[in-house]
Amino acid sequence: MAKYVYFFGNKEAEGSAEQKNLLGGKGANLAEMTNLGIPVPAGFTITTQACIYYDQNNQTFPETLEQSVKDNLSKLESAMGMKFNDPKNPLLVSVRSGARVSMPGMMDTVLNLGINDTIVEGIIRKTGNDRFAWDSYRRFIQMYSNVVMDMDSEVLEHALEAKKEEKNAEADTDLTADDLKSLVPVFKQKIKEVTGKDFPTDPMEQLWGAITAVFGSWNNDRAIKYRKLNNIPHNWGTAVNVQAMVYGNMGDDCATGVAFTRDPSTGEKKFYGEFLQNAQGEDVVAGIRTPQPINKANKTDSTQISLEEIMPEAYNALVEVYKKLEDHYKDMQDIEFTIQNRRLYMLQTRTGKRTAKAALKIATDMVNEGAIDKKTAVSRIEPAQLDQLLHPTFDPKDKADKKEIAKGLPASPGAAVGKVVFNAHDAEVEAEIGEKVILVRIETSPEDIGGMNAAQGILTARGGMTSHAAVVARGMGKCCVAGCGAVLINYAAKSFRVGDTVVKQGDIISIDGSTGEIFIGEVKRVTPELSGEFATLMGWADEIRTLGVRTNADTPHDAKVARDFGAEGIGLCRTEHMFFEGGRIKAMREMILASDLKGREKALAKLLPIQKQDFMEIFEVMDGLPVTIRLLDPPLHEFLPHEENAIAEIAEELGVSIENLKTKIENLKELNPMLGHRGCRLAITYPEIARMQGRAIIEAACEVKKDKNINVIPEIMIPLIGDVKELKILKDEIIKVAKEVISSYAIELDYKIGTMIEIPRAALLADEVANEAEFFSFGTNDLTQMTFGYSRDDAGVFLPDYVEKGILPDDPFQKLDQNGVGKLVEMGVKLGRSVNKNLKIGICGEHGGEPSSIEFCHATGLNYVSCSPYRVPIARLAAAQAAIKSN
């Protein structure tokens, strides 16, 4: 019989950290802390399997679950020496979600559960603290009505704000016991008016309501959206943790807080966190009050009071616990704690979310400290996180000239510029049409996840470094400035004010997540300097990986950027991109519009020196590294104008009639150009194009080698072949030209001629193709398009539905379809190497920079992947991780 409930308490737990898939991250770590002898309030975890059962069985629970919960509730009562639903010695519990990976704020929590009009009086008798009792009661009603009864939290929040206004209270803590007591019937009446239901008073009914709500929250909109953004499977389910309440809101000798064992923004080895006195944990995370620093080292001004100063014994106990946890887990931990009557209790530990900069520093520092080895360090960095390090920061000179209007907390580093929007919906709408936006909120909530993802950066008026905005932004790699109290937001007017400055929706601002500064207008950005830790970790990755990493680059600038990022050559240089600039396009159009071979050759003669110069510059940058140059690929109509005024302008430029030009354009049109006259097919019809490009490549290589003594390794790639005879015809043409050119320069030059495998037939006949090709490069963009029969330009209309409905696990143009397209790649590799065991094989589609696709390429035995310049470090790291996994 399946076991659905696991107990923890009294320094013993039925579970452990290894059971994250079953107990969720929170439940597994609560069990682990309990087994380590760390002070954790007793409780029990309902497994993810129960949630999966609930989802798959029409929202019903397993038969044995009710009795298991009762049995474990009895154990909990024994461990705590208190009783659920007993006014003489009342036990209240928290009910929290806990998926196997951290999903901060995405699912539901209920605190202070088990309280009612009778129990609240029992708490007062037991504690002698009526304010605490009524505060706990009103908090419970607020949370339960929202989470379980699905009532808008603003309704009761307005009632609370009205009471504060009536009593001239600035904060919730300024309300008296009588004030809070008077809110309870008001809250209940509001709930009855809005929902039509009475607020439940039976603690067992409350408990099952909360358990049901937590299971249900696995499939709420924000959780689904978060899983999509973070590639978390929808079928994992969440665990539910039922735990004895401990109270940070009993008075000034109580507190609650969140801390990190190292700085999550910089990675610096210092204990870092925030706390609130006389509060409950949700207050810190929700950013409702701006918290205080946990220790003296983190104070930013003299008005702040740290936990280290006001409760030194509890702080010292917390230091001892954090050191024990980091030493045990061998990684930076994100911890939550409550202090009740100066006694410390731990409520959570988990691997802390961190910026890319922090991740690199923590990983390299821990290797240097002897805590982990190099392979572990390399495995810990998310390849996609490196994007944070490879994009611009603000130019200090330009920043100095701009108007700084305010400064908040530097919650997540980076530099963001965009139009101001005030809600998540507007952020998503604007981003959809290509606008860059900054999401400005009083504080963010989990419902804002879509807007946070769409925005360039996030600015909040409330909340601290551990608020929802800060944690989620760091996880996303988004720039965030939090807790900027000077920003007074008016949602109704869609504006905010800082002193006399008013900023309206649509106005441009710049925010610096590394300093907390906010500027009016656009501040210029500069390319960041990569840290020593980046170079160190990339060096370790290079020691480990066996898969080469090249770049897709068409210009000397891109080639240099990629080389600086560690590219080991160019895997794809698209020659057609060179034809679209300035005067080049005119010569290209002359060639297309020429009526005979002589006319085409005349136009191509104009293009030859231009192409040659481009190649020379790229060869110089890539000194000694291979450069794979793809011959002309797109259909010719792409180089011609289609709008009336442009056609007239080109006709005049080229000295042809508008009618003749229109006729030519019409004749070149194709019903399905991606399957039409392009790639090698163009060169078969017009071999003079291939001859010109071949000559430009070989002449450039010879001149650079002869004049600059640079080692040049040109690789000429013939695109879109479906039959070996296409390759042979064009290869012979190029060899003939190459021999003539090399002879004229009187030097030796090694060059290769290979092909792109991007048509399924070429993969199926790869053994035949390998008889002529000296290398293969899988063009997985076209190979995916032709294998699925999807137009990559149009598939965006329906692919989201396919992913949503589980037809496909991912968009196959973003992640390689390993089951289908992958089989063709495997077949092509196997067949090709059956003829030539040393055949060099790479991949140059967009998949070359995507980690799971890179892992597939490693497993399939490719020699290299090729990706855009800024993804080169990501590919290097992903290739190392693939090597580690395979061993």
Short mmCIF file of C-alpha atoms in Angstrom, two decimals, residues 338-779:
data_model
loop_
_atom_site.label_atom_id
_atom_site.label_comp_id
_atom_site.label_asym_id
_atom_site.label_seq_id
_atom_site.Cartn_x
_atom_site.Cartn_y
_atom_site.Cartn_z
CA THR A 338 10.97 32.37 13.19
CA ILE A 339 11.98 33.49 16.66
CA GLN A 340 9.33 32.96 19.35
CA ASN A 341 10.11 34.41 22.77
CA ARG A 342 13.80 34.62 21.73
CA ARG A 343 13.92 30.94 20.76
CA LEU A 344 14.97 30.07 17.19
CA TYR A 345 12.98 27.74 14.92
CA MET A 346 13.90 26.85 11.33
CA LEU A 347 11.03 26.68 8.85
CA GLN A 348 12.86 26.02 5.61
CA THR A 349 16.17 25.55 3.88
CA ARG A 350 16.68 25.23 0.16
CA THR A 351 19.40 25.80 -2.38
CA GLY A 352 19.31 29.57 -2.81
CA LYS A 353 18.47 31.22 -6.11
CA ARG A 354 21.33 33.46 -7.20
CA THR A 355 22.49 35.69 -10.00
CA ALA A 356 24.93 34.35 -12.58
CA LYS A 357 27.70 36.47 -11.07
CA ALA A 358 27.00 35.03 -7.63
CA ALA A 359 26.71 31.47 -8.97
CA LEU A 360 30.19 31.70 -10.52
CA LYS A 361 31.77 33.18 -7.40
CA ILE A 362 30.12 30.68 -5.04
CA ALA A 363 31.09 27.72 -7.24
CA THR A 364 34.74 28.80 -7.64
CA ASP A 365 35.06 29.83 -3.98
CA MET A 366 33.71 26.47 -2.80
CA VAL A 367 36.27 24.64 -4.96
CA ASN A 368 39.02 26.81 -3.46
CA GLU A 369 37.64 26.13 0.03
CA GLY A 370 37.77 22.39 -0.65
CA ALA A 371 34.02 21.96 -0.21
CA ILE A 372 33.34 20.71 -3.76
CA ASP A 373 35.36 19.58 -6.80
CA LYS A 374 35.61 21.23 -10.23
CA LYS A 375 33.05 18.94 -11.87
CA THR A 376 30.50 19.77 -9.16
CA ALA A 377 31.21 23.47 -9.63
CA VAL A 378 30.71 23.24 -13.39
CA SER A 379 27.51 21.21 -12.94
CA ARG A 380 26.00 23.83 -10.64
CA ILE A 381 25.89 26.70 -13.10
CA GLU A 382 22.77 26.91 -15.24
CA PRO A 383 24.07 27.51 -18.78
CA ALA A 384 21.25 29.93 -19.55
CA GLN A 385 22.22 31.98 -16.46
CA LEU A 386 25.39 33.08 -18.21
CA ASP A 387 23.22 35.33 -20.37
CA GLN A 388 23.12 37.69 -17.38
CA LEU A 389 26.88 38.21 -17.65
CA LEU A 390 27.05 38.68 -21.38
CA HIS A 391 24.82 41.72 -21.77
CA PRO A 392 25.38 45.43 -21.28
CA THR A 393 25.63 47.51 -18.08
CA PHE A 394 25.19 51.29 -17.86
CA ASP A 395 27.93 53.54 -19.20
CA PRO A 396 29.23 55.39 -16.09
CA LYS A 397 29.85 58.60 -18.08
CA ASP A 398 26.35 58.70 -19.53
CA LYS A 399 24.87 57.79 -16.16
CA ALA A 400 26.59 60.81 -14.60
CA ASP A 401 24.83 63.10 -17.08
CA LYS A 402 21.34 61.71 -16.44
CA LYS A 403 18.87 62.79 -13.76
CA GLU A 404 18.77 60.32 -10.89
CA ILE A 405 15.36 60.62 -9.27
CA ALA A 406 15.55 57.97 -6.55
CA LYS A 407 17.45 55.04 -5.16
CA GLY A 408 16.04 51.75 -3.95
CA LEU A 409 17.54 48.42 -2.98
CA PRO A 410 19.77 46.73 -5.60
CA ALA A 411 17.71 43.55 -5.62
CA SER A 412 18.88 41.90 -8.87
CA PRO A 413 21.79 43.20 -10.93
CA GLY A 414 21.71 44.45 -14.48
CA ALA A 415 20.81 47.55 -16.45
CA ALA A 416 17.32 47.97 -17.88
CA VAL A 417 15.79 50.70 -20.01
CA GLY A 418 12.18 50.85 -21.08
CA LYS A 419 8.76 52.45 -21.08
CA VAL A 420 6.99 52.50 -17.72
CA VAL A 421 3.97 50.21 -17.29
CA PHE A 422 2.04 49.62 -14.09
CA ASN A 423 0.57 46.15 -14.44
CA ALA A 424 1.60 42.74 -15.72
CA HIS A 425 -1.01 42.69 -18.48
CA ASP A 426 0.27 45.92 -20.04
CA ALA A 427 3.85 44.62 -19.79
CA GLU A 428 2.93 41.47 -21.70
CA VAL A 429 0.92 43.37 -24.35
CA GLU A 430 3.70 45.92 -24.96
CA ALA A 431 6.42 43.25 -25.08
CA GLU A 432 4.34 41.28 -27.58
CA ILE A 433 4.61 44.18 -30.06
CA GLY A 434 8.34 44.57 -29.46
CA GLU A 435 8.34 47.39 -26.89
CA LYS A 436 10.84 47.33 -24.02
CA VAL A 437 9.14 48.02 -20.70
CA ILE A 438 9.90 48.50 -17.01
CA LEU A 439 7.21 47.03 -14.74
CA VAL A 440 6.56 49.44 -11.84
CA ARG A 441 4.56 48.06 -8.88
CA ILE A 442 3.97 48.95 -5.25
CA GLU A 443 4.97 45.36 -4.66
CA THR A 444 4.81 42.37 -6.98
CA SER A 445 2.76 39.29 -6.33
CA PRO A 446 2.88 35.85 -7.94
CA GLU A 447 0.12 36.96 -10.35
CA ASP A 448 2.64 39.36 -11.91
CA ILE A 449 4.90 36.54 -13.14
CA GLY A 450 3.99 36.97 -16.82
CA GLY A 451 4.62 40.72 -16.75
CA MET A 452 7.88 40.27 -14.86
CA ASN A 453 9.05 37.87 -17.54
CA ALA A 454 8.00 40.24 -20.33
CA ALA A 455 9.64 43.31 -18.76
CA GLN A 456 13.26 44.38 -19.14
CA GLY A 457 13.34 45.23 -15.44
CA ILE A 458 11.19 45.58 -12.32
CA LEU A 459 10.84 48.51 -9.90
CA THR A 460 8.90 48.21 -6.63
CA ALA A 461 8.09 50.82 -3.99
CA ARG A 462 7.95 48.28 -1.15
CA GLY A 463 9.74 45.12 -0.18
CA GLY A 464 13.29 44.13 0.55
CA MET A 465 16.09 42.08 -0.92
CA THR A 466 14.17 38.89 -0.18
CA SER A 467 10.75 40.07 -1.36
CA HIS A 468 8.86 38.26 -4.11
CA ALA A 469 10.09 40.75 -6.72
CA ALA A 470 13.73 40.32 -5.71
CA VAL A 471 13.73 36.51 -5.53
CA VAL A 472 11.84 35.98 -8.77
CA ALA A 473 13.85 38.63 -10.65
CA ARG A 474 17.14 37.04 -9.60
CA GLY A 475 15.89 33.65 -10.73
CA MET A 476 14.89 35.10 -14.11
CA GLY A 477 18.08 37.09 -14.49
CA LYS A 478 15.99 40.28 -14.60
CA CYS A 479 17.22 43.63 -13.35
CA CYS A 480 15.25 44.68 -10.24
CA VAL A 481 15.23 47.69 -7.90
CA ALA A 482 13.05 47.01 -4.84
CA GLY A 483 11.79 48.88 -1.78
CA CYS A 484 12.14 52.37 -3.25
CA GLY A 485 9.90 54.22 -0.80
CA ALA A 486 10.41 57.56 -2.57
CA VAL A 487 8.39 56.24 -5.52
CA LEU A 488 4.72 57.07 -4.85
CA ILE A 489 2.57 55.09 -7.26
CA ASN A 490 -0.92 56.02 -8.40
CA TYR A 491 -2.35 53.02 -10.27
CA ALA A 492 -5.54 54.84 -11.22
CA ALA A 493 -3.62 57.69 -12.90
CA LYS A 494 -1.01 55.28 -14.27
CA SER A 495 1.82 57.43 -12.94
CA PHE A 496 4.31 57.68 -10.12
CA ARG A 497 5.77 60.67 -8.33
CA VAL A 498 9.19 61.22 -6.78
CA GLY A 499 9.20 64.63 -5.15
CA ASP A 500 8.16 67.07 -7.87
CA THR A 501 8.90 64.66 -10.72
CA VAL A 502 5.94 62.82 -12.24
CA VAL A 503 6.54 59.82 -14.47
CA LYS A 504 3.61 58.59 -16.58
CA GLN A 505 2.89 55.31 -18.34
CA GLY A 506 4.93 55.23 -21.55
CA ASP A 507 7.70 57.49 -20.21
CA ILE A 508 11.19 56.00 -20.47
CA ILE A 509 13.24 55.31 -17.35
CA SER A 510 16.48 53.44 -16.68
CA ILE A 511 17.04 51.31 -13.59
CA ASP A 512 20.31 49.91 -12.27
CA GLY A 513 19.77 46.67 -10.38
CA SER A 514 23.38 46.65 -9.20
CA THR A 515 23.16 50.02 -7.41
CA GLY A 516 19.42 50.62 -6.95
CA GLU A 517 19.52 53.88 -8.94
CA ILE A 518 16.58 55.11 -11.03
CA PHE A 519 17.04 57.60 -13.87
CA ILE A 520 14.73 59.59 -16.12
CA GLY A 521 15.27 58.78 -19.79
CA GLU A 522 17.57 56.31 -21.48
CA VAL A 523 21.05 55.67 -20.11
CA LYS A 524 23.55 54.21 -22.58
CA ARG A 525 24.82 50.72 -21.89
CA VAL A 526 28.26 49.17 -22.33
CA THR A 527 29.51 45.62 -22.73
CA PRO A 528 30.33 44.12 -19.32
CA GLU A 529 33.77 42.98 -18.27
CA LEU A 530 33.71 39.33 -17.30
CA SER A 531 35.00 38.41 -13.87
CA GLY A 532 37.99 36.27 -13.02
CA GLU A 533 35.56 33.63 -11.72
CA PHE A 534 33.97 33.46 -15.19
CA ALA A 535 37.33 32.75 -16.80
CA THR A 536 38.21 30.21 -14.10
CA LEU A 537 34.98 28.26 -14.42
CA MET A 538 35.04 28.38 -18.23
CA GLY A 539 38.59 27.02 -18.04
CA TRP A 540 37.38 24.10 -15.93
CA ALA A 541 34.51 23.53 -18.41
CA ASP A 542 36.99 23.45 -21.29
CA GLU A 543 39.12 20.86 -19.45
CA ILE A 544 36.08 18.63 -19.06
CA ARG A 545 34.22 18.92 -22.37
CA THR A 546 35.03 16.86 -25.45
CA LEU A 547 32.60 18.63 -27.80
CA GLY A 548 34.01 21.58 -29.74
CA VAL A 549 32.23 24.94 -29.76
CA ARG A 550 32.22 27.20 -32.81
CA THR A 551 30.16 30.25 -33.68
CA ASN A 552 27.75 31.40 -36.36
CA ALA A 553 29.30 34.70 -37.52
CA ASP A 554 29.03 36.69 -40.74
CA THR A 555 31.10 39.76 -39.86
CA PRO A 556 34.58 40.38 -38.41
CA HIS A 557 32.95 42.03 -35.37
CA ASP A 558 30.78 38.99 -34.59
CA ALA A 559 33.76 36.72 -35.19
CA LYS A 560 35.88 38.70 -32.70
CA VAL A 561 33.13 38.75 -30.07
CA ALA A 562 32.77 34.98 -30.40
CA ARG A 563 36.50 34.36 -30.31
CA ASP A 564 36.76 36.48 -27.15
CA PHE A 565 34.03 34.27 -25.67
CA GLY A 566 36.06 31.16 -26.46
CA ALA A 567 34.77 30.06 -29.89
CA GLU A 568 37.08 27.53 -31.55
CA GLY A 569 36.22 28.52 -35.10
CA ILE A 570 33.28 29.54 -37.26
CA GLY A 571 30.77 26.76 -37.90
CA LEU A 572 28.53 28.86 -40.12
CA CYS A 573 29.35 32.02 -42.08
CA ARG A 574 26.26 32.94 -44.10
CA THR A 575 27.50 34.64 -47.27
CA GLU A 576 24.07 35.98 -48.25
CA HIS A 577 24.07 38.36 -45.26
CA MET A 578 27.06 40.10 -46.83
CA PHE A 579 25.05 41.01 -49.94
CA PHE A 580 22.42 43.11 -48.21
CA GLU A 581 24.68 46.05 -47.29
CA GLY A 582 24.86 49.38 -49.16
CA GLY A 583 26.18 49.18 -52.73
CA ARG A 584 26.48 45.40 -52.62
CA ILE A 585 22.75 44.85 -52.97
CA LYS A 586 22.82 46.83 -56.24
CA ALA A 587 25.45 44.52 -57.76
CA MET A 588 23.51 41.50 -56.50
CA ARG A 589 20.35 42.78 -58.15
CA GLU A 590 22.25 43.40 -61.40
CA MET A 591 23.31 39.76 -61.35
CA ILE A 592 19.76 38.54 -60.73
CA LEU A 593 18.27 40.74 -63.44
CA ALA A 594 20.93 39.93 -66.05
CA SER A 595 19.47 38.16 -69.06
CA ASP A 596 22.50 36.02 -69.92
CA LEU A 597 25.68 34.47 -68.55
CA LYS A 598 27.81 37.40 -69.68
CA GLY A 599 25.62 39.86 -67.80
CA ARG A 600 25.66 37.71 -64.66
CA GLU A 601 29.44 37.32 -64.75
CA LYS A 602 29.85 41.09 -65.15
CA ALA A 603 27.77 41.71 -62.01
CA LEU A 604 29.51 38.89 -60.13
CA ALA A 605 32.87 40.47 -60.97
CA LYS A 606 31.73 43.51 -58.96
CA LEU A 607 30.80 41.27 -56.02
CA LEU A 608 34.02 39.24 -56.06
CA PRO A 609 36.34 41.85 -54.43
CA ILE A 610 33.67 42.71 -51.86
CA GLN A 611 33.22 39.06 -50.83
CA LYS A 612 36.98 38.53 -50.86
CA GLN A 613 37.58 41.49 -48.52
CA ASP A 614 34.91 40.21 -46.11
CA PHE A 615 36.51 36.78 -46.00
CA MET A 616 40.01 38.23 -45.52
CA GLU A 617 38.87 40.21 -42.47
CA ILE A 618 37.16 37.17 -40.96
CA PHE A 619 40.19 34.92 -41.62
CA GLU A 620 42.44 37.46 -39.88
CA VAL A 621 40.21 37.53 -36.76
CA MET A 622 39.97 33.74 -36.63
CA ASP A 623 43.77 33.32 -37.08
CA GLY A 624 44.50 29.59 -37.06
CA LEU A 625 40.89 28.49 -36.45
CA PRO A 626 38.61 26.80 -39.01
CA VAL A 627 36.06 28.97 -40.85
CA THR A 628 33.10 27.19 -42.46
CA ILE A 629 31.59 29.34 -45.21
CA ARG A 630 28.20 28.43 -46.61
CA LEU A 631 27.61 29.27 -50.25
CA LEU A 632 24.57 31.31 -51.22
CA ASP A 633 21.43 29.75 -49.73
CA PRO A 634 18.25 31.88 -50.00
CA PRO A 635 16.08 32.14 -53.11
CA LEU A 636 16.95 35.09 -55.37
CA HIS A 637 13.60 36.87 -54.94
CA GLU A 638 14.65 37.76 -51.36
CA PHE A 639 17.17 40.23 -52.81
CA LEU A 640 14.58 42.09 -54.88
CA PRO A 641 12.12 44.81 -53.79
CA HIS A 642 8.37 44.16 -53.57
CA GLU A 643 6.84 47.58 -52.80
CA GLU A 644 5.87 49.87 -55.70
CA ASN A 645 8.04 52.85 -54.74
CA ALA A 646 11.07 50.61 -54.10
CA ILE A 647 10.58 48.86 -57.45
CA ALA A 648 10.47 52.23 -59.25
CA GLU A 649 13.61 53.38 -57.43
CA ILE A 650 15.57 50.20 -58.28
CA ALA A 651 14.39 50.26 -61.92
CA GLU A 652 15.78 53.78 -62.29
CA GLU A 653 19.04 52.84 -60.52
CA LEU A 654 19.63 49.82 -62.75
CA GLY A 655 18.40 51.43 -65.96
CA VAL A 656 15.59 48.97 -66.61
CA SER A 657 11.90 49.58 -67.12
CA ILE A 658 9.52 49.21 -64.21
CA GLU A 659 7.49 46.68 -66.21
CA ASN A 660 10.55 44.51 -66.95
CA LEU A 661 11.57 44.58 -63.30
CA LYS A 662 8.05 43.66 -62.19
CA THR A 663 8.00 40.78 -64.69
CA LYS A 664 11.34 39.47 -63.39
CA ILE A 665 10.17 39.69 -59.78
CA GLU A 666 6.94 37.91 -60.68
CA ASN A 667 8.84 35.16 -62.52
CA LEU A 668 11.09 34.56 -59.50
CA LYS A 669 8.15 34.23 -57.10
CA GLU A 670 7.60 30.72 -55.76
CA LEU A 671 4.60 29.14 -54.08
CA ASN A 672 6.86 27.55 -51.48
CA PRO A 673 10.27 29.27 -51.64
CA MET A 674 11.76 27.32 -48.70
CA LEU A 675 11.39 24.18 -50.85
CA GLY A 676 12.15 25.97 -54.09
CA HIS A 677 15.05 27.34 -56.14
CA ARG A 678 17.61 27.93 -53.39
CA GLY A 679 20.82 26.53 -51.95
CA CYS A 680 22.74 24.15 -54.19
CA ARG A 681 19.86 24.24 -56.69
CA LEU A 682 20.70 27.86 -57.52
CA ALA A 683 24.34 26.93 -58.05
CA ILE A 684 23.37 23.98 -60.27
CA THR A 685 21.39 26.40 -62.49
CA TYR A 686 23.92 29.22 -62.16
CA PRO A 687 27.32 27.60 -61.45
CA GLU A 688 28.98 30.99 -62.02
CA ILE A 689 27.68 32.03 -58.58
CA ALA A 690 29.47 29.11 -56.87
CA ARG A 691 32.61 29.76 -58.94
CA MET A 692 32.69 33.43 -57.87
CA GLN A 693 32.18 32.57 -54.20
CA GLY A 694 34.75 29.76 -54.33
CA ARG A 695 37.28 32.13 -55.94
CA ALA A 696 36.60 34.84 -53.32
CA ILE A 697 37.14 32.35 -50.46
CA ILE A 698 40.35 30.81 -51.86
CA GLU A 699 41.86 34.15 -52.99
CA ALA A 700 41.16 35.65 -49.54
CA ALA A 701 42.74 32.63 -47.83
CA CYS A 702 45.83 32.74 -50.06
CA GLU A 703 46.39 36.48 -49.59
CA VAL A 704 45.97 36.39 -45.82
CA LYS A 705 48.28 33.40 -45.56
CA LYS A 706 50.91 34.82 -47.92
CA ASP A 707 50.87 38.50 -46.92
CA LYS A 708 50.17 38.24 -43.18
CA ASN A 709 51.58 34.81 -42.43
CA ILE A 710 48.27 33.81 -40.85
CA ASN A 711 47.24 30.18 -40.80
CA VAL A 712 43.92 29.96 -42.63
CA ILE A 713 41.63 26.92 -42.51
CA PRO A 714 38.77 27.50 -44.99
CA GLU A 715 35.89 25.03 -45.14
CA ILE A 716 33.49 25.53 -48.06
CA MET A 717 29.98 24.28 -47.34
CA ILE A 718 27.44 23.51 -50.05
CA PRO A 719 23.88 23.90 -48.73
CA LEU A 720 20.62 22.02 -49.18
CA ILE A 721 21.83 18.95 -51.04
CA GLY A 722 19.45 16.04 -51.36
CA ASP A 723 21.61 13.92 -53.64
CA VAL A 724 25.33 13.24 -53.75
CA LYS A 725 25.43 14.21 -57.44
CA GLU A 726 24.52 17.81 -56.56
CA LEU A 727 27.49 17.90 -54.20
CA LYS A 728 29.84 16.28 -56.74
CA ILE A 729 29.00 18.72 -59.55
CA LEU A 730 29.55 21.80 -57.39
CA LYS A 731 32.58 20.36 -55.60
CA ASP A 732 34.26 19.78 -58.98
CA GLU A 733 33.53 23.39 -60.02
CA ILE A 734 35.09 24.74 -56.81
CA ILE A 735 38.14 22.44 -56.93
CA LYS A 736 38.85 23.61 -60.48
CA VAL A 737 38.78 27.27 -59.40
CA ALA A 738 40.76 26.55 -56.21
CA LYS A 739 43.57 24.80 -58.07
CA GLU A 740 43.91 27.73 -60.45
CA VAL A 741 43.97 30.31 -57.64
CA ILE A 742 46.37 28.42 -55.36
CA SER A 743 48.71 27.87 -58.31
CA SER A 744 48.70 31.59 -59.11
CA TYR A 745 49.71 32.47 -55.53
CA ALA A 746 52.42 29.77 -55.53
CA ILE A 747 51.61 28.60 -51.97
CA GLU A 748 50.15 25.55 -50.31
CA LEU A 749 46.67 25.83 -48.87
CA ASP A 750 44.60 23.16 -47.17
CA TYR A 751 40.89 23.58 -47.59
CA LYS A 752 37.86 21.32 -47.23
CA ILE A 753 34.60 21.00 -49.14
CA GLY A 754 31.63 19.62 -47.27
CA THR A 755 27.89 19.96 -47.05
CA MET A 756 24.96 20.84 -44.85
CA ILE A 757 22.69 17.95 -44.01
CA GLU A 758 19.33 19.72 -43.80
CA ILE A 759 17.10 17.67 -46.09
CA PRO A 760 15.91 14.32 -44.67
CA ARG A 761 16.96 12.53 -47.87
CA ALA A 762 20.56 13.64 -47.35
CA ALA A 763 20.52 12.10 -43.85
CA LEU A 764 19.04 8.87 -45.22
CA LEU A 765 21.75 8.70 -47.91
CA ALA A 766 24.58 10.04 -45.73
CA ASP A 767 26.86 7.11 -46.65
CA GLU A 768 26.68 8.09 -50.31
CA VAL A 769 27.16 11.77 -49.47
CA ALA A 770 30.21 10.95 -47.31
CA ASN A 771 31.98 9.60 -50.39
CA GLU A 772 32.26 13.20 -51.62
CA ALA A 773 31.96 15.35 -48.47
CA GLU A 774 34.96 16.07 -46.25
CA PHE A 775 32.65 17.22 -43.43
CA PHE A 776 28.97 17.33 -42.50
CA SER A 777 27.16 20.14 -40.72
CA PHE A 778 23.58 19.48 -39.67
CA GLY A 779 21.41 22.50 -40.43
#
